[in-house]
Short mmCIF file of C-alpha atoms in Angstrom, two decimals:
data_model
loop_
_atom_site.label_atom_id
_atom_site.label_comp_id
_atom_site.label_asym_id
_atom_site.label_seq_id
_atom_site.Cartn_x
_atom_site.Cartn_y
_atom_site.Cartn_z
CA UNK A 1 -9.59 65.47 145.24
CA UNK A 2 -12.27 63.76 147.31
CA UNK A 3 -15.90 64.77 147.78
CA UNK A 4 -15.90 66.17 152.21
CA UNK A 5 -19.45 64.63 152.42
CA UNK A 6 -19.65 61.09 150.96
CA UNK A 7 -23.35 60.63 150.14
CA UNK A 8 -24.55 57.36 149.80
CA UNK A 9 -26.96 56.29 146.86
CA UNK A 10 -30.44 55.14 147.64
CA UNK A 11 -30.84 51.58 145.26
CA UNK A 12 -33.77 52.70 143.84
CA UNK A 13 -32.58 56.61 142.69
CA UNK A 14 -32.30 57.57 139.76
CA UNK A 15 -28.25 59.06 138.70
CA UNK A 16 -29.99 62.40 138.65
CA UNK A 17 -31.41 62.64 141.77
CA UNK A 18 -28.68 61.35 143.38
CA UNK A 19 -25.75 64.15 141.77
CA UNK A 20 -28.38 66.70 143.20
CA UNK A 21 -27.79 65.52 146.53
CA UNK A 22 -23.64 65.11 146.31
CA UNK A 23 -23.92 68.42 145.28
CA UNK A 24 -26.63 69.94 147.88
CA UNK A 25 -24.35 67.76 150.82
CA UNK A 26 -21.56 69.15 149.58
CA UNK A 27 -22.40 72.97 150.23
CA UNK A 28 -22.49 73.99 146.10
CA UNK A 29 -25.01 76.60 144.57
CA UNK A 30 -26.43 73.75 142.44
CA UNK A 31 -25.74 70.57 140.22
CA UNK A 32 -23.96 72.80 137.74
CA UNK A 33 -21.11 74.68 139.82
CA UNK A 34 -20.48 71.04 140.72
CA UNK A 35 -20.41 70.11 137.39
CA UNK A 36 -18.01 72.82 136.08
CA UNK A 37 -15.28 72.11 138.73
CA UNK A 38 -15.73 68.28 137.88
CA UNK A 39 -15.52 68.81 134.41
CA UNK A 40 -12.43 70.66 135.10
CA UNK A 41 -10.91 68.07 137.14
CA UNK A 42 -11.56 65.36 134.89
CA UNK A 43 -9.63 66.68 131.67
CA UNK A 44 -6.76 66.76 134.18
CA UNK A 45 -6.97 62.65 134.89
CA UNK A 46 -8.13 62.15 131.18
CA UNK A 47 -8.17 64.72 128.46
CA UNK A 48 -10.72 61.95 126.78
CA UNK A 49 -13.19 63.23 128.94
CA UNK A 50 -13.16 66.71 128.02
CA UNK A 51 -17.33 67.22 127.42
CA UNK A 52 -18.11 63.69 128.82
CA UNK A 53 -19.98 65.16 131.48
CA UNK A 54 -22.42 67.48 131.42
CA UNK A 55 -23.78 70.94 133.25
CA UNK A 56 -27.25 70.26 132.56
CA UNK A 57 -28.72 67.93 135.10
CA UNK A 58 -31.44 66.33 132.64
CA UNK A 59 -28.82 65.13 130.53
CA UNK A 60 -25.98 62.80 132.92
CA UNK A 61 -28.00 59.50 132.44
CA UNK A 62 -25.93 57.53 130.12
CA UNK A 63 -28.26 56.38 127.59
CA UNK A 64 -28.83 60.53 126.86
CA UNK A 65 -24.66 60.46 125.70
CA UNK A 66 -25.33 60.47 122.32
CA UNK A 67 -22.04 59.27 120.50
CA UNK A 68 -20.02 59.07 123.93
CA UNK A 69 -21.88 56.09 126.21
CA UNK A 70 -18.23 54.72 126.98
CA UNK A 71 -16.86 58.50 127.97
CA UNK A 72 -19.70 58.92 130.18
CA UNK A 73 -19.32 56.02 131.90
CA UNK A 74 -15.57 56.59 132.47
CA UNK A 75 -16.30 60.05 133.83
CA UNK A 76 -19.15 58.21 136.25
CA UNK A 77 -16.55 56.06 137.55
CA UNK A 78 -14.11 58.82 138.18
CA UNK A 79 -17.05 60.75 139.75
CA UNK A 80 -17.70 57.29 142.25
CA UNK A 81 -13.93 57.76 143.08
CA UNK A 82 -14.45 61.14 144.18
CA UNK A 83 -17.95 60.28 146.13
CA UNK A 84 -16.36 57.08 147.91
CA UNK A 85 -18.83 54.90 146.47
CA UNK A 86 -18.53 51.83 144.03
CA UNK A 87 -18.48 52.10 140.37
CA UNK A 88 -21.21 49.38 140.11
CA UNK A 89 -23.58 51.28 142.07
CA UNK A 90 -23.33 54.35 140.90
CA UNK A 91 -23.96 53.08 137.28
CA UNK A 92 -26.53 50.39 138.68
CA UNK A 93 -28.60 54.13 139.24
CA UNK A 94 -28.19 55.21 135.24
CA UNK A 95 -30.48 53.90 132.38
CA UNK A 96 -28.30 52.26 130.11
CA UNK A 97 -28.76 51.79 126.59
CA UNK A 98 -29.59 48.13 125.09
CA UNK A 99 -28.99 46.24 121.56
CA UNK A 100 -32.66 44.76 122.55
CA UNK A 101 -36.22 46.17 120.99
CA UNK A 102 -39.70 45.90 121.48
CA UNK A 103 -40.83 45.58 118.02
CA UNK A 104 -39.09 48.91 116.22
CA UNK A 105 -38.93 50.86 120.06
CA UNK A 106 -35.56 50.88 121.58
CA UNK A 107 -35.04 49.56 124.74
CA UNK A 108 -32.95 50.65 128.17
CA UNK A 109 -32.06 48.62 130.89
CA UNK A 110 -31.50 49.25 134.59
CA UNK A 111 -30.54 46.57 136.84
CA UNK A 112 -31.61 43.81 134.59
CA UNK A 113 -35.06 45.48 133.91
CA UNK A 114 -35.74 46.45 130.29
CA UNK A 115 -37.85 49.27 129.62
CA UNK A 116 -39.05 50.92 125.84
CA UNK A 117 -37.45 54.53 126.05
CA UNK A 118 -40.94 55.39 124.66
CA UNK A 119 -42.28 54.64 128.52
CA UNK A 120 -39.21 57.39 130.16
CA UNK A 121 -40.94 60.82 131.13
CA UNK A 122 -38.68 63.45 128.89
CA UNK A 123 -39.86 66.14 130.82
CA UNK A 124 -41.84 66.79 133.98
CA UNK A 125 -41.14 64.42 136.67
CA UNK A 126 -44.16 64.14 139.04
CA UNK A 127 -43.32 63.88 143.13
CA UNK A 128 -44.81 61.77 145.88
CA UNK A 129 -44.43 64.50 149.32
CA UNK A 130 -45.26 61.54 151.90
CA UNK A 131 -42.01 59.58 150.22
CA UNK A 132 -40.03 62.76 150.14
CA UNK A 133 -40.56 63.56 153.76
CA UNK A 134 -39.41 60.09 154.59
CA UNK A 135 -36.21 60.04 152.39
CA UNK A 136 -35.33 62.53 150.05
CA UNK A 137 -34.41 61.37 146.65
CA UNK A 138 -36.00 60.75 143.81
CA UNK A 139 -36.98 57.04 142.10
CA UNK A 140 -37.12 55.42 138.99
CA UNK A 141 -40.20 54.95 139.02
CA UNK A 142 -41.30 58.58 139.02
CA UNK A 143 -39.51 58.62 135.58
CA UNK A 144 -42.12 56.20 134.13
CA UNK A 145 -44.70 57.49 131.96
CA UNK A 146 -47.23 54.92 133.63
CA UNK A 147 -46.43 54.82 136.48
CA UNK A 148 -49.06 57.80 138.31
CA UNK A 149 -49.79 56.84 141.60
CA UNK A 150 -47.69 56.10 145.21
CA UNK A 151 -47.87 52.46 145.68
CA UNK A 152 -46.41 52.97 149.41
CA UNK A 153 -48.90 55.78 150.14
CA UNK A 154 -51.73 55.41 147.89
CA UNK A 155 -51.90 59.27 146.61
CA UNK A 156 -51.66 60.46 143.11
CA UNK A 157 -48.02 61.53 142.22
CA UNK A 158 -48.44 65.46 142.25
CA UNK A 159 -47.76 66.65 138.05
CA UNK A 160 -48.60 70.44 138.47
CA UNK A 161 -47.48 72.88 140.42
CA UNK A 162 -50.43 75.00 142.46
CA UNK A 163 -48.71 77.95 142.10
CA UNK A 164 -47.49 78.84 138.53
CA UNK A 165 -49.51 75.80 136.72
CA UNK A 166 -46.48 74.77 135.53
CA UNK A 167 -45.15 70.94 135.11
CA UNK A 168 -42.78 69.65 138.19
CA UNK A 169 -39.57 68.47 137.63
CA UNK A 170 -36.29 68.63 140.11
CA UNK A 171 -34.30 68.17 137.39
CA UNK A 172 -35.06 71.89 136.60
CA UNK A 173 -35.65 73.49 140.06
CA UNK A 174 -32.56 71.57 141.24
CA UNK A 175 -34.92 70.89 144.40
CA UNK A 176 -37.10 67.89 145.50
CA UNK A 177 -40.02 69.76 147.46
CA UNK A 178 -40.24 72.73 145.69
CA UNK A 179 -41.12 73.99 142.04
CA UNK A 180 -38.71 75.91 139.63
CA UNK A 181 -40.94 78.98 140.93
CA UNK A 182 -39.77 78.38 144.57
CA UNK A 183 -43.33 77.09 145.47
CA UNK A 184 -43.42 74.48 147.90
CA UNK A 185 -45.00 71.19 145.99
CA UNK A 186 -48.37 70.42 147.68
CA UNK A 187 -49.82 66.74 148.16
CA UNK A 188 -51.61 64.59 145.85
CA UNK A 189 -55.32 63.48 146.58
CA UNK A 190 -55.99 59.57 146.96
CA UNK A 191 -55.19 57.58 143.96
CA UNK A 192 -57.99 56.50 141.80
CA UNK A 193 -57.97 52.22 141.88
CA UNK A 194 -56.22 51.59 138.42
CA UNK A 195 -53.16 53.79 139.09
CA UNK A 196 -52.94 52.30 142.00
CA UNK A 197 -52.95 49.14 140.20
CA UNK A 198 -50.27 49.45 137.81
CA UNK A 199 -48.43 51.54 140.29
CA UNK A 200 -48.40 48.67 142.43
CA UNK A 201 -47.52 46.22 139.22
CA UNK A 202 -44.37 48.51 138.01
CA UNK A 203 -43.03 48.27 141.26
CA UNK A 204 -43.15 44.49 141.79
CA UNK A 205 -42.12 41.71 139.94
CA UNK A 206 -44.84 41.80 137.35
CA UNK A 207 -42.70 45.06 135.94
CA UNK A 208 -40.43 43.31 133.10
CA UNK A 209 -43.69 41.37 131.63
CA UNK A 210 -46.29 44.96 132.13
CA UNK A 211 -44.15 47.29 130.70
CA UNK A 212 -44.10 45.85 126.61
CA UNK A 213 -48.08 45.26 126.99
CA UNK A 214 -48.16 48.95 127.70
CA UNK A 215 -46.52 50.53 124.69
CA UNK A 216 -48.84 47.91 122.70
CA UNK A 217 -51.89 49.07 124.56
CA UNK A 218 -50.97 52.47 123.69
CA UNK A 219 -50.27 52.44 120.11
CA UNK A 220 -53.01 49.68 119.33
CA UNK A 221 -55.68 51.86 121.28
CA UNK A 222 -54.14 55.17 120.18
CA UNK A 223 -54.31 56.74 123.40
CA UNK A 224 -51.14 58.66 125.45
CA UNK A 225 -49.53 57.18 128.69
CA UNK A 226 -50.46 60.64 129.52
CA UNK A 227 -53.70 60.65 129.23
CA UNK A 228 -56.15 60.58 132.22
CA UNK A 229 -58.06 57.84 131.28
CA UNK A 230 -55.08 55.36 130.34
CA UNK A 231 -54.58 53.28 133.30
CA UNK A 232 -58.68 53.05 134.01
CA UNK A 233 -58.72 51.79 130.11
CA UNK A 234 -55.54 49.67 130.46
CA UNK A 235 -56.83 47.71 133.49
CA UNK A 236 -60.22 47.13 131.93
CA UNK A 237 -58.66 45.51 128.87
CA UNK A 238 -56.76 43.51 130.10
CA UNK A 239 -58.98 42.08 132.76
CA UNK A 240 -61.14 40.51 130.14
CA UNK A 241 -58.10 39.16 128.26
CA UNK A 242 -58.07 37.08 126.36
CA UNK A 243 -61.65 37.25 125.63
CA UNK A 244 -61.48 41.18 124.53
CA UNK A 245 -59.33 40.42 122.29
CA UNK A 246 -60.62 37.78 120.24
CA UNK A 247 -63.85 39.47 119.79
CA UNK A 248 -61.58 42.29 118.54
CA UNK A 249 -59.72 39.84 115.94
CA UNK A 250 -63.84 38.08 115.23
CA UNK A 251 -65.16 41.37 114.28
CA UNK A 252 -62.35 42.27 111.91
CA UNK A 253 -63.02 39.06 110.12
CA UNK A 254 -66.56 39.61 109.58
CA UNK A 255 -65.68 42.92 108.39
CA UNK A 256 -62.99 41.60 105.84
CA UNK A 257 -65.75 39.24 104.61
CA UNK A 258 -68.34 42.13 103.88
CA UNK A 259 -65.56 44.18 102.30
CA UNK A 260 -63.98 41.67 100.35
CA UNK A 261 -62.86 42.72 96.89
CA UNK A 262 -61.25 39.69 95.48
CA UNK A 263 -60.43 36.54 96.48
CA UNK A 264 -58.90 35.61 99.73
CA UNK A 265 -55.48 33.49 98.18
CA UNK A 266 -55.03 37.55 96.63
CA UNK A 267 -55.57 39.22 99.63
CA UNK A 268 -52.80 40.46 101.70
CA UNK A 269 -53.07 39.52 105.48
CA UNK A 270 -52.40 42.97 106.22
CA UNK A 271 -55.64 44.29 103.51
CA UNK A 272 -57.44 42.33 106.59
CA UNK A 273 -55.88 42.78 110.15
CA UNK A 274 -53.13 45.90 109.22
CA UNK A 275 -49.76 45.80 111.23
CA UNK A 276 -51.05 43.25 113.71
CA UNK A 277 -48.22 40.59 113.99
CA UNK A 278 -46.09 43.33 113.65
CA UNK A 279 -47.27 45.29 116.41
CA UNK A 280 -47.21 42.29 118.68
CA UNK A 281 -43.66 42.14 119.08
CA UNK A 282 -43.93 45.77 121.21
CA UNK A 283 -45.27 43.53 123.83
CA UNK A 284 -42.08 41.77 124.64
CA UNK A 285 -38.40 42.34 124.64
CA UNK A 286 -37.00 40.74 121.73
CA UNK A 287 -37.51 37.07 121.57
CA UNK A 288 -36.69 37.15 125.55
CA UNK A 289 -39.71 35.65 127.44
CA UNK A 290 -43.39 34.60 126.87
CA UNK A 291 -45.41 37.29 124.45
CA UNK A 292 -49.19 36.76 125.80
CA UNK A 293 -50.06 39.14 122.68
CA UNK A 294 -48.50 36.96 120.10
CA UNK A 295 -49.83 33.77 121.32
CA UNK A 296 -52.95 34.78 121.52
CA UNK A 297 -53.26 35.87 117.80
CA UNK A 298 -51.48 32.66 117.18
CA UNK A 299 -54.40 31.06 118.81
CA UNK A 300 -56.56 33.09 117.11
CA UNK A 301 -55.66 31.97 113.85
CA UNK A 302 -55.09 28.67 114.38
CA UNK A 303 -58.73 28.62 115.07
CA UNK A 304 -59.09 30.67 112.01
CA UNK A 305 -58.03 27.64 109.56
CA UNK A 306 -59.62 24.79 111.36
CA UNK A 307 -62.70 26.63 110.93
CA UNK A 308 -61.62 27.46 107.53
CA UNK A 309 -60.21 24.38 106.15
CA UNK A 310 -58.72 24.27 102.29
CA UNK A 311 -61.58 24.20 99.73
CA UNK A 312 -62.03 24.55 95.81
CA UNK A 313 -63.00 28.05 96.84
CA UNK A 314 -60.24 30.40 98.27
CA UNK A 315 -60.96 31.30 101.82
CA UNK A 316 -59.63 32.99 105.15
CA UNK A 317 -57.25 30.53 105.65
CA UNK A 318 -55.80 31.45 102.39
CA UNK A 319 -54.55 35.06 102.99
CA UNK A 320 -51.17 35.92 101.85
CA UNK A 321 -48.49 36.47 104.51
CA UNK A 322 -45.39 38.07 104.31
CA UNK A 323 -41.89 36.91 105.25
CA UNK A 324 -41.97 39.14 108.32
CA UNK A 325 -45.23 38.10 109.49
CA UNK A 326 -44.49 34.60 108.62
CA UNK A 327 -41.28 35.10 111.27
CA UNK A 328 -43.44 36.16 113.76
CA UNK A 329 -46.35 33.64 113.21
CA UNK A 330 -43.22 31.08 114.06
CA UNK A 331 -41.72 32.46 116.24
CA UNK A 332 -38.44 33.10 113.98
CA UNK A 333 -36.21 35.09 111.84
CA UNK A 334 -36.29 36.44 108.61
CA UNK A 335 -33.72 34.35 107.30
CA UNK A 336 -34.85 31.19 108.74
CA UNK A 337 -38.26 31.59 106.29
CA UNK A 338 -36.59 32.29 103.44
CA UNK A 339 -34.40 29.03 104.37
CA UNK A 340 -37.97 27.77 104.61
CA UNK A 341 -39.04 28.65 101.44
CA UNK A 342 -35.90 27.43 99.96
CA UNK A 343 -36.05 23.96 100.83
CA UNK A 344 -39.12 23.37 100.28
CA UNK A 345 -41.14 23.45 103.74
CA UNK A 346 -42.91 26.77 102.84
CA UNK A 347 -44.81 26.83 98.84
CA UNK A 348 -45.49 30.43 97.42
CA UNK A 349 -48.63 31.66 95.77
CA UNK A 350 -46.20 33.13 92.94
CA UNK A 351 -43.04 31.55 92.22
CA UNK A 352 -40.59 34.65 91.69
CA UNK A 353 -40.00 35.84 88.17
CA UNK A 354 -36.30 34.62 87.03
CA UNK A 355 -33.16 36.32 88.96
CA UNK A 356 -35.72 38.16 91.28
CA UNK A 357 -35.40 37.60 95.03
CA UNK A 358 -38.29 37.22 97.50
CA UNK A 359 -38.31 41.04 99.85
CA UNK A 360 -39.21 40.69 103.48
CA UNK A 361 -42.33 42.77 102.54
CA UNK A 362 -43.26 40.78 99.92
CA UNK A 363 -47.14 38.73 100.32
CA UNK A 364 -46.24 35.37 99.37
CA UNK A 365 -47.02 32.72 102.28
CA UNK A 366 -50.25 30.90 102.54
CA UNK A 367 -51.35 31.57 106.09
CA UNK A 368 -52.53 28.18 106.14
CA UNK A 369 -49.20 26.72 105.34
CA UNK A 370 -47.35 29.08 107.86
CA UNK A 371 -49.95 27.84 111.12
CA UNK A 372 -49.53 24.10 109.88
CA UNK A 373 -46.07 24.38 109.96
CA UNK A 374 -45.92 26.05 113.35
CA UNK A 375 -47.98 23.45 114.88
CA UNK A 376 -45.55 20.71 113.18
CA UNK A 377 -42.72 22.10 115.15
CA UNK A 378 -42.60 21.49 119.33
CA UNK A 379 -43.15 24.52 121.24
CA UNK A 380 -40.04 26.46 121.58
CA UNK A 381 -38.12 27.72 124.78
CA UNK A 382 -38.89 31.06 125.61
CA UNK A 383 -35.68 32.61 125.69
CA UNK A 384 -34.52 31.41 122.04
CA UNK A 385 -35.61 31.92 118.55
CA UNK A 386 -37.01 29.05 116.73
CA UNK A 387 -34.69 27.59 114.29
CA UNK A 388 -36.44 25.35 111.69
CA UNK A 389 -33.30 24.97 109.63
CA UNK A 390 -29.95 24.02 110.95
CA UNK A 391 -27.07 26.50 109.92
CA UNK A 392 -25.12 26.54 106.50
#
């Protein structure tokens, strides 16, 4: 079997958008009578495949297979087979699923580019007409949650359709120009200037570093990708950074002091600034990479302690870390402070009681102690966890 019309794959499509087209070149009804007689022709080169691949055009990306990634990519490769195209580049169009995070938010990767899933549009895919009069297929970036505005022709994507008010999304309609109601989509009016900026960032090279700072943006500020207002509040953050910021972290500490209920050696670092280390690590991938977010904070409190410096009286530069916020103060795993602790390099404000074991959660770590020993150690590279302690 061999598809008459071999379509080839724009590099910037998405998989969806570009089975739509095999399947519009190829004279079917839609994505699903294509699917049924591939589905059928795939159990007969591999009964392993039988429900690898879907009907539903929403769901082919392989990071949507939920117990089946390696199935769907076998049936993907069968399917490049059949379209005359290479394996590689059909799958270089799917979102594929990684073993990296940004902070507790799983990531996917395309082409080398990590992205939080939080930041993928689940439904309602907004169109550019201009680009779809030029070359029909749809891009990856229209599946971005941020991403609002045409950086090539400077219009707002177009979300709603004038017709039946309803969100646009080709996945649905099976159709790029026209809504699931059979209304033709209309243009967009001009962008406003800060989609247009972080249009224009998402689609160069300032993508892999943007896209962490916006899911912490989002969660820190509590406001929606979707929202109107997020890219015009996103720019104007960050183009006072890191001044904004630290005015943020200065106010918090003047609060903490006119709230302060006991002394500062018994107050959790969290009582005082929440899930702040924690949060930083949404604003990078892993450990991969320079976290503006976390070195800023570790800034922050570096300047904390010198201005705080140890005294008879408990201070600010006394607050009690924990072992997860001491790993991210140095840059580190959890294991690596409790090695720490262990021999010696870290001192607790409470030794544990007999046969009890330190938790991760657990508010034991001078911050004082934790930002001297960062600054003991030499900066690290990037790409690589700190390790303090040599292996076992």
């Amino acid at each position: 079997m061999q598809f008459l019309s071999q379509t080839t794959p724009y590099p910037d499509e998405t998989i969806e958008s570009y089975l739509l087209r095999l399947s519009q070149d190829n004279g079917y009804l839609g994505f699903a009578d294509m699917a049924d007689i591939l589905w059928d022709w795939l159990v007969t080169q591999d009964h392993d495949l039988e429900g690898a691949f879907p009907n539903e055009l929403h769901s082919v990306d392989v990071y949507k297979a939920s117990q089946s990634s390696n199935f769907r990519v076998r049936a993907l490769r069968l399917v490049a087979q059949l379209s005359g195209v290479e394996a590689s580049g059909l799958l270089n169009l799917c979102w594929l699923r990684s073993n990296t995070q940004f902070g507790a938010i799983t990531a996917v990767s395309r082409k080398g580019l990590l992205v939080p899933r939080q930041l993928l549009r689940k439904s309602g895919i907004p169109v550019c007409t201009e680009c779809l009069k030029q070359d029909t297929h749809i891009p990856y970036l229209w599946h971005l949650r941020a991403y609002k505005a045409c950086h090539k022709h400077n219009q707002q994507l177009t979300r709603i359709c004038g017709q039946c008010d309803a969100e646009i999304d080709y996945r649905a309609s099976e159709a790029f120009v026209e809504c699931e109601c059979g209304a033709a989509i209309k243009q967009g009016p001009k962008a406003n200037q800060a989609d247009l900026k972080l249009a224009n960032a998402l689609a160069g090279n300032a993508a892999a570093k943007l896209v962490g700072l916006l899911v912490w943006f989002s969660q820190g500020q509590s406001i929606s990708f979707d929202d109107d207002e997020f890219s015009e509040l996103f720019v104007s953050y960050f183009s006072n950074w890191p001044n904004g910021f630290e005015d943020e972290l200065s106010k918090t500490v003047e609060l903490a002091k006119v709230k302060q209920l006991r002394p500062f050696n018994h107050t959790p670092f969290s009582n005082v600034f929440g899930d702040l280390l924690k949060n930083s690590k949404l604003a990078c991938a892993g450990s991969q990479g320079y976290n503006v977010v976390q070195q800023s904070i570790i800034t922050f409190l570096t300047k904390l302690v010198e201005q705080h410096p140890k005294k008879k009286h408990p201070n600010l530069g006394d607050l009690l870390l924990s072992m997860l916020d001491a790993a991210v103060v140095l840059g580190t795993n959890t294991e690596q402070v409790f090695r720490l602790y262990e021999e010696g390099f870290l001192a607790v404000a409470q030794t544990p009681k007999k046969n009890a074991f330190l938790k991760p959660s657990d508010n034991v770590f001078y911050l004082r102690l934790v930002i001297e020993l960062q600054q003991s150690f030499a900066p690290n590279i990037p790409t690589h966890q700190q390790q303090f302690v040599p292996p076992w």
